[in-house]
Every structure is written in structure tokens, then in C-alpha cells.
CSV table of C-alpha atoms and ligand atoms in Angstrom, one decimal:
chain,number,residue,atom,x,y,z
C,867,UNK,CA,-111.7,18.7,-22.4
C,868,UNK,CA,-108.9,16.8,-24.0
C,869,UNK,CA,-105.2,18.0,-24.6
C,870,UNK,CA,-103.1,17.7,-27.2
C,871,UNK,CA,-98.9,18.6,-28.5
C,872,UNK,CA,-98.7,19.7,-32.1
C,873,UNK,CA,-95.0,18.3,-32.7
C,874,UNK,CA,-93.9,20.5,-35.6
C,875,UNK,CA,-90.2,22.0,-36.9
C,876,UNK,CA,-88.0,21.3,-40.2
C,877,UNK,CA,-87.1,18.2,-41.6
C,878,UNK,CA,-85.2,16.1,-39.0
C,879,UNK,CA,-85.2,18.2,-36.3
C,880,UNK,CA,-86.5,15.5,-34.0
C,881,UNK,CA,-89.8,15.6,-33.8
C,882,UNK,CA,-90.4,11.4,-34.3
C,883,UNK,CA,-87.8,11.3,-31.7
C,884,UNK,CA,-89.3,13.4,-29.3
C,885,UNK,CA,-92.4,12.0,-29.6
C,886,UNK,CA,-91.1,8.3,-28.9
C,887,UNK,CA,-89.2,9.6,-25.8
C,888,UNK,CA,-92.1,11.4,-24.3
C,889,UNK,CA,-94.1,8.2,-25.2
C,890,UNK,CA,-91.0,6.5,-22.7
C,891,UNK,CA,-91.2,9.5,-20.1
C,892,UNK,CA,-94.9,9.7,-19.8
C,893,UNK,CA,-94.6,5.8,-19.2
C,894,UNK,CA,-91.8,6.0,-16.0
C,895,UNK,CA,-94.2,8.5,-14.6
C,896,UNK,CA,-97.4,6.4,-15.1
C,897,UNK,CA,-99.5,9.1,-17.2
C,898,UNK,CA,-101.4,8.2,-20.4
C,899,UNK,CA,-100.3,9.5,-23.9
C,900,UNK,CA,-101.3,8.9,-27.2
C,901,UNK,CA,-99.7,9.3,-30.6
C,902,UNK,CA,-101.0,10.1,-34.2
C,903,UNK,CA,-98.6,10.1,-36.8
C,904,UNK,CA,-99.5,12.6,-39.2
C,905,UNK,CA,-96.1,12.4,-41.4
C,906,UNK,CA,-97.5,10.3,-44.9
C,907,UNK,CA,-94.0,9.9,-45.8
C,908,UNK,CA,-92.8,8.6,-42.3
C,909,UNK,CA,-90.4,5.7,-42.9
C,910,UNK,CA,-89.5,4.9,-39.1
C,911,UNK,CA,-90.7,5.7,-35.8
C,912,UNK,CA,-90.4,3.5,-33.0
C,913,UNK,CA,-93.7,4.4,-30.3
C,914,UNK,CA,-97.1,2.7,-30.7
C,915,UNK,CA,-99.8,4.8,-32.9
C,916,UNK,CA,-103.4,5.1,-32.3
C,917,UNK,CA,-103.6,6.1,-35.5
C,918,UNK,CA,-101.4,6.8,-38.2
C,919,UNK,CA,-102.0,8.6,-41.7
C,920,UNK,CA,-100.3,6.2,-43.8
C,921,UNK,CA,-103.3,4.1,-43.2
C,922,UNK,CA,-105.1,6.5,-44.7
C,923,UNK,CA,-102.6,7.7,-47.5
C,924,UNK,CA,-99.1,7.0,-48.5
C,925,UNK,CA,-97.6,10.2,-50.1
C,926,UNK,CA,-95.5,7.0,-52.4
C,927,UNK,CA,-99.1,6.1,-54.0
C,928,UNK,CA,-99.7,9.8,-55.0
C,929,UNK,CA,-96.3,10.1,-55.9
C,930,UNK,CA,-96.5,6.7,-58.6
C,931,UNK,CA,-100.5,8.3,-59.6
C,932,UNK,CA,-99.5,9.1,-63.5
C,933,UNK,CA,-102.6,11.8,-63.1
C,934,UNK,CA,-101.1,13.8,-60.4
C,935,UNK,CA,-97.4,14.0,-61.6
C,936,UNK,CA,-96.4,15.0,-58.0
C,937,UNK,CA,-93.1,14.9,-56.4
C,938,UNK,CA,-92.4,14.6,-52.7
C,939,UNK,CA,-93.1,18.1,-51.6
C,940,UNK,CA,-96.5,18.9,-53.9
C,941,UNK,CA,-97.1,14.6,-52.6
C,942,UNK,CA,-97.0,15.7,-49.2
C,943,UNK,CA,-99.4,18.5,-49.5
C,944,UNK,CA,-101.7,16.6,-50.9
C,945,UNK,CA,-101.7,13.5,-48.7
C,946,UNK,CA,-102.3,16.6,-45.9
C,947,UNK,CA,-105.4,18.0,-47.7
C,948,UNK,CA,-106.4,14.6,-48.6
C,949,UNK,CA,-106.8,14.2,-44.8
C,950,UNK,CA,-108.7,17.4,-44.3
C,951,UNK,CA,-110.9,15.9,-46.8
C,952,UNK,CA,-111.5,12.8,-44.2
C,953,UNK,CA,-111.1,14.2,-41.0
C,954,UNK,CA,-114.1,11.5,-39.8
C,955,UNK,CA,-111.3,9.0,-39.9
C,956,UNK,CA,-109.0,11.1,-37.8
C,957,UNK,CA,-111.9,11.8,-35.4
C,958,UNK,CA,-112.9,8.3,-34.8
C,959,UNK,CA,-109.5,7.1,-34.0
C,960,UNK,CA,-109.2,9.4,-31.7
C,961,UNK,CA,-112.3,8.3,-29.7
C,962,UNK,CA,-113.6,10.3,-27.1
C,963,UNK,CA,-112.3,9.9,-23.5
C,964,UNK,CA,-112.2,13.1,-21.4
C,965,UNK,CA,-108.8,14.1,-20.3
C,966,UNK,CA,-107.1,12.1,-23.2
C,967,UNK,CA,-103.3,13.6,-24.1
C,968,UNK,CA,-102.4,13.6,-27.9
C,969,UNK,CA,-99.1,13.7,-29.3
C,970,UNK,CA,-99.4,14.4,-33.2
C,971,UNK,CA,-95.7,13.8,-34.6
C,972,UNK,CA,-96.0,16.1,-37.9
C,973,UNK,CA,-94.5,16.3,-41.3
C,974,UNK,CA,-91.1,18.6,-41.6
C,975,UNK,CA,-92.2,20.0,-44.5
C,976,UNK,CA,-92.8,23.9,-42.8
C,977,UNK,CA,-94.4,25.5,-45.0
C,978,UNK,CA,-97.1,23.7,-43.8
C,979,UNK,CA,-97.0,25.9,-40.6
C,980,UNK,CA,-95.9,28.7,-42.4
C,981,UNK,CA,-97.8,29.2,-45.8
C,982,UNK,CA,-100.6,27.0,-46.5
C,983,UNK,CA,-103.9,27.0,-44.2
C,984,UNK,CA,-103.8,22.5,-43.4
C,985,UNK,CA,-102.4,23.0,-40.2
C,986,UNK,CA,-105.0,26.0,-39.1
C,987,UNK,CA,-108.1,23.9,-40.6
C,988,UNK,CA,-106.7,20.8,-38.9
C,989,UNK,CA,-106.4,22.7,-35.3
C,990,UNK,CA,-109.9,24.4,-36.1
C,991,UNK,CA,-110.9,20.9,-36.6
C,992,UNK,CA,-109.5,19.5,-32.7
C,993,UNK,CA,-110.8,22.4,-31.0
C,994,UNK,CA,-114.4,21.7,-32.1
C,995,UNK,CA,-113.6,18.1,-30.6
C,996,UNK,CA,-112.9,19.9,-27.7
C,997,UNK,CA,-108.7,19.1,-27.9
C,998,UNK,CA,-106.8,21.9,-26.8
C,999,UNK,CA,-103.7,22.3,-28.3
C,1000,UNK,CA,-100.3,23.5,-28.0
C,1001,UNK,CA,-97.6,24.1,-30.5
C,1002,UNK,CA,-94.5,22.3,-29.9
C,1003,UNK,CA,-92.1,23.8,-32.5
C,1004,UNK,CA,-88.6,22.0,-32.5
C,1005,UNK,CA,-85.2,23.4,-34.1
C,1006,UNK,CA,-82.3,21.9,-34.6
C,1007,UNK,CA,-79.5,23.0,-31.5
C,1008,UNK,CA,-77.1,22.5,-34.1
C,1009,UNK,CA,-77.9,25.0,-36.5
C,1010,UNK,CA,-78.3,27.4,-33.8
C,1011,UNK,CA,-74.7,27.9,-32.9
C,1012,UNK,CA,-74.3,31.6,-34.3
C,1013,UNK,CA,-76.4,34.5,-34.6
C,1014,UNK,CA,-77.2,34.6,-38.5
C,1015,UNK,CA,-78.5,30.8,-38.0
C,1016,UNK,CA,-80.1,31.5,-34.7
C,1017,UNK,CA,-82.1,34.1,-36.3
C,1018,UNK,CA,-83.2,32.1,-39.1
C,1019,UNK,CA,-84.7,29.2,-36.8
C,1020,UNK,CA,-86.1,32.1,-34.6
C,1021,UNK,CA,-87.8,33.5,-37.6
C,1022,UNK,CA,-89.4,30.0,-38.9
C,1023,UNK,CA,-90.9,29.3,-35.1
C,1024,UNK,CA,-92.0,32.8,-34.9
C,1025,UNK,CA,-93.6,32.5,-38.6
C,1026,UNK,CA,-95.6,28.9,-37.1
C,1027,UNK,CA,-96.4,30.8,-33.6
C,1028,UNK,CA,-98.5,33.9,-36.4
C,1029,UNK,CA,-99.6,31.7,-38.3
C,1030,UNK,CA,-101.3,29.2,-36.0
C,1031,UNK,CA,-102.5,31.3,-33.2
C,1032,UNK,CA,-101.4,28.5,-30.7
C,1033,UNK,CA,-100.5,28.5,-27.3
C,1034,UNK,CA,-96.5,28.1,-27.9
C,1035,UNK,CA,-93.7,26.1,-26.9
C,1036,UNK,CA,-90.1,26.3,-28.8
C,1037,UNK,CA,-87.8,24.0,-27.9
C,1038,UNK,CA,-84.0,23.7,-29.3
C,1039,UNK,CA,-83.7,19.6,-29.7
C,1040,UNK,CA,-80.6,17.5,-29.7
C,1041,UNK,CA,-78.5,19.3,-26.7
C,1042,UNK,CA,-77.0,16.3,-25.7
C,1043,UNK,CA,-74.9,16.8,-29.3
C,1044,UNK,CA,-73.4,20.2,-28.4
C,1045,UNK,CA,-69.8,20.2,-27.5
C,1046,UNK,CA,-68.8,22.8,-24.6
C,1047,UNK,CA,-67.2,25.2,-27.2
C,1048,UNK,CA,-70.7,25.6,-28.4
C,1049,UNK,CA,-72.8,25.5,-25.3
C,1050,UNK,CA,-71.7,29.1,-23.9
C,1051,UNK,CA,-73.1,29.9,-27.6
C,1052,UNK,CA,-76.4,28.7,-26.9
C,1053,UNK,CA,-76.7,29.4,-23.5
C,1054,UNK,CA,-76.6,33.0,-24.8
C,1055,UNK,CA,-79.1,32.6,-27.3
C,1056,UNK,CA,-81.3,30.6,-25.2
C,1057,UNK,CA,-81.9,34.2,-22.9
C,1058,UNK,CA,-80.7,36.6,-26.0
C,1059,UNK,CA,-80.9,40.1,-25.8
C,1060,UNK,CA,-81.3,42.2,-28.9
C,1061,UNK,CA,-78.1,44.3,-28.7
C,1062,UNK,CA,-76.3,41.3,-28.3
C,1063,UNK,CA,-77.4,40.1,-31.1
C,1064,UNK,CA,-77.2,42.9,-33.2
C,1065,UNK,CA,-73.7,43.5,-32.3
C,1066,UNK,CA,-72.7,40.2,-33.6
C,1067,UNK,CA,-74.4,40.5,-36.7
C,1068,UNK,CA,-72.7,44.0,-37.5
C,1069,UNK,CA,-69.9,42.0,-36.7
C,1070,UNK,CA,-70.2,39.6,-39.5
C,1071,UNK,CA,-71.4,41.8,-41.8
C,1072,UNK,CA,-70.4,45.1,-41.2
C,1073,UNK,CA,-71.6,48.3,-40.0
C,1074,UNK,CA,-73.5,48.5,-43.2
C,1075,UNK,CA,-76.7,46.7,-42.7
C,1076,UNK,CA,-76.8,48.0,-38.8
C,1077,UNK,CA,-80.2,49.4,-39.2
C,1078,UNK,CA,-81.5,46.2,-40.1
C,1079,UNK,CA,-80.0,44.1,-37.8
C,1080,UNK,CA,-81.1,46.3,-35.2
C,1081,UNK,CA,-84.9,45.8,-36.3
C,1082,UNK,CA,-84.6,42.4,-37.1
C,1083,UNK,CA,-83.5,41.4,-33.1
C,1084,UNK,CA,-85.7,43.8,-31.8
C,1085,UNK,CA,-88.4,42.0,-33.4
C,1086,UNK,CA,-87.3,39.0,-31.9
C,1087,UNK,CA,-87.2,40.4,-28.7
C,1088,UNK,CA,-91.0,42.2,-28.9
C,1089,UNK,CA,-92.2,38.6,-29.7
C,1090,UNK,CA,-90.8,37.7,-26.1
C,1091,UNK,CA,-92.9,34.4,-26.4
C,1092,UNK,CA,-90.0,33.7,-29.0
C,1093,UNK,CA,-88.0,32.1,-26.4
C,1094,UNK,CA,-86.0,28.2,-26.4
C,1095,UNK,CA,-86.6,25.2,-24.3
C,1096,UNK,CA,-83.3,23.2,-24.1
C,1097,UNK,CA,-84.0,19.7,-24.6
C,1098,UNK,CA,-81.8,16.8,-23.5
C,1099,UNK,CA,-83.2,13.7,-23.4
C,1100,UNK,CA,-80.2,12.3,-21.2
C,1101,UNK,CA,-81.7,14.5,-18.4
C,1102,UNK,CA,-85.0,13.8,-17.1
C,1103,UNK,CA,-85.1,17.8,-15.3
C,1104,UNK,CA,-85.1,19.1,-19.0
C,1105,UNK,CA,-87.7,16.7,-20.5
C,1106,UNK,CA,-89.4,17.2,-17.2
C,1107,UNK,CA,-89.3,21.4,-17.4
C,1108,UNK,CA,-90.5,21.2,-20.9
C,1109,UNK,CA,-93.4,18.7,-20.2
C,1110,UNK,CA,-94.4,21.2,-17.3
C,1111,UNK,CA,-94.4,24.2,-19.4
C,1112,UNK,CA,-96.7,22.5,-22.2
C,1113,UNK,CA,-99.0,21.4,-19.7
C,1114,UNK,CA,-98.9,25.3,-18.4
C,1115,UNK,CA,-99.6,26.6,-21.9
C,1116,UNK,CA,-102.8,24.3,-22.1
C,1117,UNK,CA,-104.1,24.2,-18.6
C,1118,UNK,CA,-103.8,20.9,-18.4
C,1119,UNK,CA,-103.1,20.4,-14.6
C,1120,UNK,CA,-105.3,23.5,-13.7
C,1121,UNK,CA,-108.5,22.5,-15.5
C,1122,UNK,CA,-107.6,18.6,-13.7
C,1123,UNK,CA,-107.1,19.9,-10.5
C,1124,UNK,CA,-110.3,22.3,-10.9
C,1125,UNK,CA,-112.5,19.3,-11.7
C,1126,UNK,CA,-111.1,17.0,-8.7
C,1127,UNK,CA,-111.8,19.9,-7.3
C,1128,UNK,CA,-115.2,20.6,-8.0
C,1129,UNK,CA,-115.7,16.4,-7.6
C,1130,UNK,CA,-114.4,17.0,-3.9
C,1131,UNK,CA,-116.6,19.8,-3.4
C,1132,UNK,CA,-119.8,17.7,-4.7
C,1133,UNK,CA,-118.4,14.7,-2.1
C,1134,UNK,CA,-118.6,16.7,0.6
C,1135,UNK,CA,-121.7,18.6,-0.6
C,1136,UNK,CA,-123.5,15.0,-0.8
C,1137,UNK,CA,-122.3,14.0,2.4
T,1001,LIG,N1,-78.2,12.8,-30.4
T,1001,LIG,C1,-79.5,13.0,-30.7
T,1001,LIG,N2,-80.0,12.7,-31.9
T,1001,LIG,C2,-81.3,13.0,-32.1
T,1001,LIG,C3,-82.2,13.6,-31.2
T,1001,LIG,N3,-83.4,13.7,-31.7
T,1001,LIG,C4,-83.3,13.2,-33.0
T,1001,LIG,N4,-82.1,12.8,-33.2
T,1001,LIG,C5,-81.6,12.2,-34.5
T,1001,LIG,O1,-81.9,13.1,-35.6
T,1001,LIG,C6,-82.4,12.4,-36.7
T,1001,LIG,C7,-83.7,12.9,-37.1
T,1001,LIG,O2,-84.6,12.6,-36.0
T,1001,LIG,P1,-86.2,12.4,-36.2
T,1001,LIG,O3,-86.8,12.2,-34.9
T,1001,LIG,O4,-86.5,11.4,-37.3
T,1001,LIG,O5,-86.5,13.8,-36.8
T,1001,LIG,P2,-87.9,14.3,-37.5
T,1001,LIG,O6,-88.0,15.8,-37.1
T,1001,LIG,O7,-89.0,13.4,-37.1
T,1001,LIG,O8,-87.6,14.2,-39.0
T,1001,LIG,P3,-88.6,14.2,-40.2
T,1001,LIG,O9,-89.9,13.5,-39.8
T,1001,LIG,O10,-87.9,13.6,-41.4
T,1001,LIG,O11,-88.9,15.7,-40.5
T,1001,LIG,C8,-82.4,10.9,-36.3
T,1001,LIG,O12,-81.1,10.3,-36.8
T,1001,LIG,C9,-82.4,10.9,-34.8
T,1001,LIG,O13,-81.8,9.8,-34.2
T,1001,LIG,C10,-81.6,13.9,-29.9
T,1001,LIG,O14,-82.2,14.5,-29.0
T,1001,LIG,N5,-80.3,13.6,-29.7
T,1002,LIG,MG1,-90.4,12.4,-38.2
């Protein structure tokens, strides 16, 4: 089995960041990780790629093709089913070596995860090369400093988590940005409740739409799994709790431990 971390969430939310300081994490702690950069229209990131889509594909070439008459967003799509098309390439960068740990930095475009069905080929694609992967869906902390905004993020990872049928990780990026005003905000949505919640919307809006905002946080609260990872990458506890419960989503320290296991077992048997 091989593992791998679907890095997904809206434009600039961090993912290329994350990915590049997991690449740095993973390295203090001695375990092997490897990234694909599946953005076509990445400009910058700073970790080391074993492969990288632009090699493939550069969403500015489809953009300049007078046939296509694309802009960025239709650009994009194309450049991802473009990929689907050639998924040999992807599968031979990616080798095969058991127990190898992907992190695929995606593009921010989310209706990607949301609407159209690349993501869900791509993932049927990795599990039939045995990868096992998890959703790591990142939001902006910054736009989640009141309830209407909180909601709104809550609603695009809980549209991903439907839509990909993924083992599930949310995590609210960029905490080491939030002032302390703001962090007694987020603390509360990081364990909301959905009275809470709907109290403060009837509070912006009125009594009025009370139904509604009772519906719409209870939602969020049936969907339990939609809960937040705060990640601040000037503490190694956070980058180390969120690492932990990705690796618990995928099994990947079980299924390890069950084969040394099991390679014990045969020692011993042998002897
Ligand atoms: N302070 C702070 N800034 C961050 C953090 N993560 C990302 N940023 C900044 O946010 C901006 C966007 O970060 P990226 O990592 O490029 O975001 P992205 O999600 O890959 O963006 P797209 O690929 O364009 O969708 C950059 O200016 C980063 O330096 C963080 O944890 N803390
Ligand atoms: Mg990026």
C-alpha cells in the first residue's frame, strides 16, 4: 500500500505552503515524502517535485491556443482533464515503492472538488495504484472570523468531503496571522455548536431567516466530520497533531506497524 494527502482548498489558502513546510517537517523527523504538483498554472513553490504537471501542460499554452479561446478558469479545466487523458505519465513518475507518502499540492480552483468529476476520476485512478488517500481541505483562518464567513468555508469543505468520498481532514491555515481579538472567535468556531451559531446569525440578520439558520448549523453539526485543524506552522505540536490525524484517517501507522508486525512474527516463526 502506498499513502497519499490530497492538498485542496480556494485559491491561496496555502496549500503550496503547506506542502513545502511538511516537505521541511517530514525532513527534521527523518520520514520520506514526496510531492506532485498538480497546479498547471503554479508560478512559485519552493519544495522539490517528483513530478510536476507543468511538464506535462502549461494552462499559458492552452490559454495562447487561438482554437480553444480559453481563459484561466475553462484553461485550467482543461490542463486537468488533459491529465486524466495521460494518467501513464502521472503513474510512472510516481514509481512503485511500497509504503511511499504523496503530497499532491492541487489547483485552487474548487469547483474542481465541488462540481466537475477530475478530482473523483483522478482518486479512482490512485486507489487502483494501490495509494490511499486522504483529503486535506485548507481554508483560509482569516475568512473565518465570523459566523456568516465561517459557514461559507464550512460549506465549500463539506461540498469537497460529498463529493470525493475521502477520508477527511479540514484544517483552518495561516493561524499564526490571527490577532487575539480574533482568536477567541475561532477558538469558538473551531468546537462550534449549532445554537451558537445560529444565535449569531439571527443576530446579524434578524429573527427573520431563524428557520434557516437553524437548519443550516444543524447541518453543519450532523456532518460532525465537519470539524477544523488549527494550523500554525510556528508550532511544531499543531503541524505535528495534524500530521498524526492524517496518518489516522489513512491507516498509515497501523497498516506499518501490522506489517513489522507480521515480519516479526515470520522472524520468530523461522527461527
Ligand atoms: N503568515 C502565513 N502566510 C501564509 C501561510 N500559508 C500561506 N501563506 C501565504 O499566503 C499566500 C498564499 O499561499 P500559497 O501557499 O501560495 O497558497 P495556495 O493555496 O497554494 O494558492 P494557489 O495555489 O494560488 O491556490 C502566500 O503569500 C503565502 O506566503 C501561513 O501559514 N502563514
Ligand atoms: Mg499553490
Amino acid at each position: 500500500m502506498r499513502y497519499a494527502q490530497l492538498v485542496m482548498g480556494p485559491a491561496g489558502s496555502g496549500k503550496s505552503t503547506y506542502c513545502s513546510n511538511m516537505v521541511k517537517h517530514c525532513e527534521n523527523i527523518k520520514r520520506s515524502i514526496y510531492v506532485v504538483n498538480l497546479d498547471p498554472a503554479a508560478e512559485y513553490f519552493d519544495y522539490p517535485v517528483i513530478a510536476d504537471i507543468r511538464e506535462l501542460i502549461q494552462v499559458d499554452d492552452v490559454m495562447d491556443d487561438p482554437d480553444l479561446r480559453l481563459g484561466p478558469n475553462g484553461g485550467l479545466v482543461f490542463c486537468m482533464e488533459y491529465l486524466l487523458n495521460n494518467l501513464n505519465w502521472l503513474e510512472e513518475k510516481l514509481g512503485y515503492v511500497e509504503d511511499d507518502y504523496f503530497l499532491f499540492d492541487c489547483p485552487g480552483q474548487i469547483e474542481l472538488y465541488t462540481h466537475f468529476p477530475i478530482m473523483k476520476t483522478l482518486i479512482d485512478h490512485l486507489q487502483k495504484w494501490d495509494i490511499r488517500p486522504c483529503a486535506v481541505y485548507l481554508v483560509d483562518s482569516q475568512f473565518m472570523i465570523d459566523a456568516p464567513k465561517f459557514i461559507s468555508g464550512t460549506m465549500s469543505a463539506l461540498s469537497c468531503m460529498v463529493n470525493l468520498e475521502l477520508p477527511h481532514v479540514n484544517i483552518m491555515s495561516k493561524m499564526d496571522l490571527i490577532g487575539p481579538g480574533d482568536k477567541e472567535n475561532i477558538e469558538r468556531y473551531l468546537n462550534a455548536d449549532c445554537e451558537s451559531l445560529a444565535d449569531e446569525l439571527d443576530q446579524l440578520r434578524g429573527k427573520k431567516f431563524h428557520k434557516l439558520n437553524s437548519m443550516i448549523s444543524r447541518m453543519i453539526e450532523d456532518y460532525s466530520l465537519v470539524k477544523f485543524l488549527a494550523l500554525n506552522f510556528n508550532s511544531e505540536d499543531s503541524v505535528e497533531a495534524i500530521m498524526y490525524q492524517i496518518d489516522t484517517a489513512i491507516q498509515y501507522d497501523e497498516d506499518r506497524e501490522f506489517t513489522n508486525q507480521d515480519a516479526d512474527d515470520e522472524d520468530a516463526d523461522n527461527q
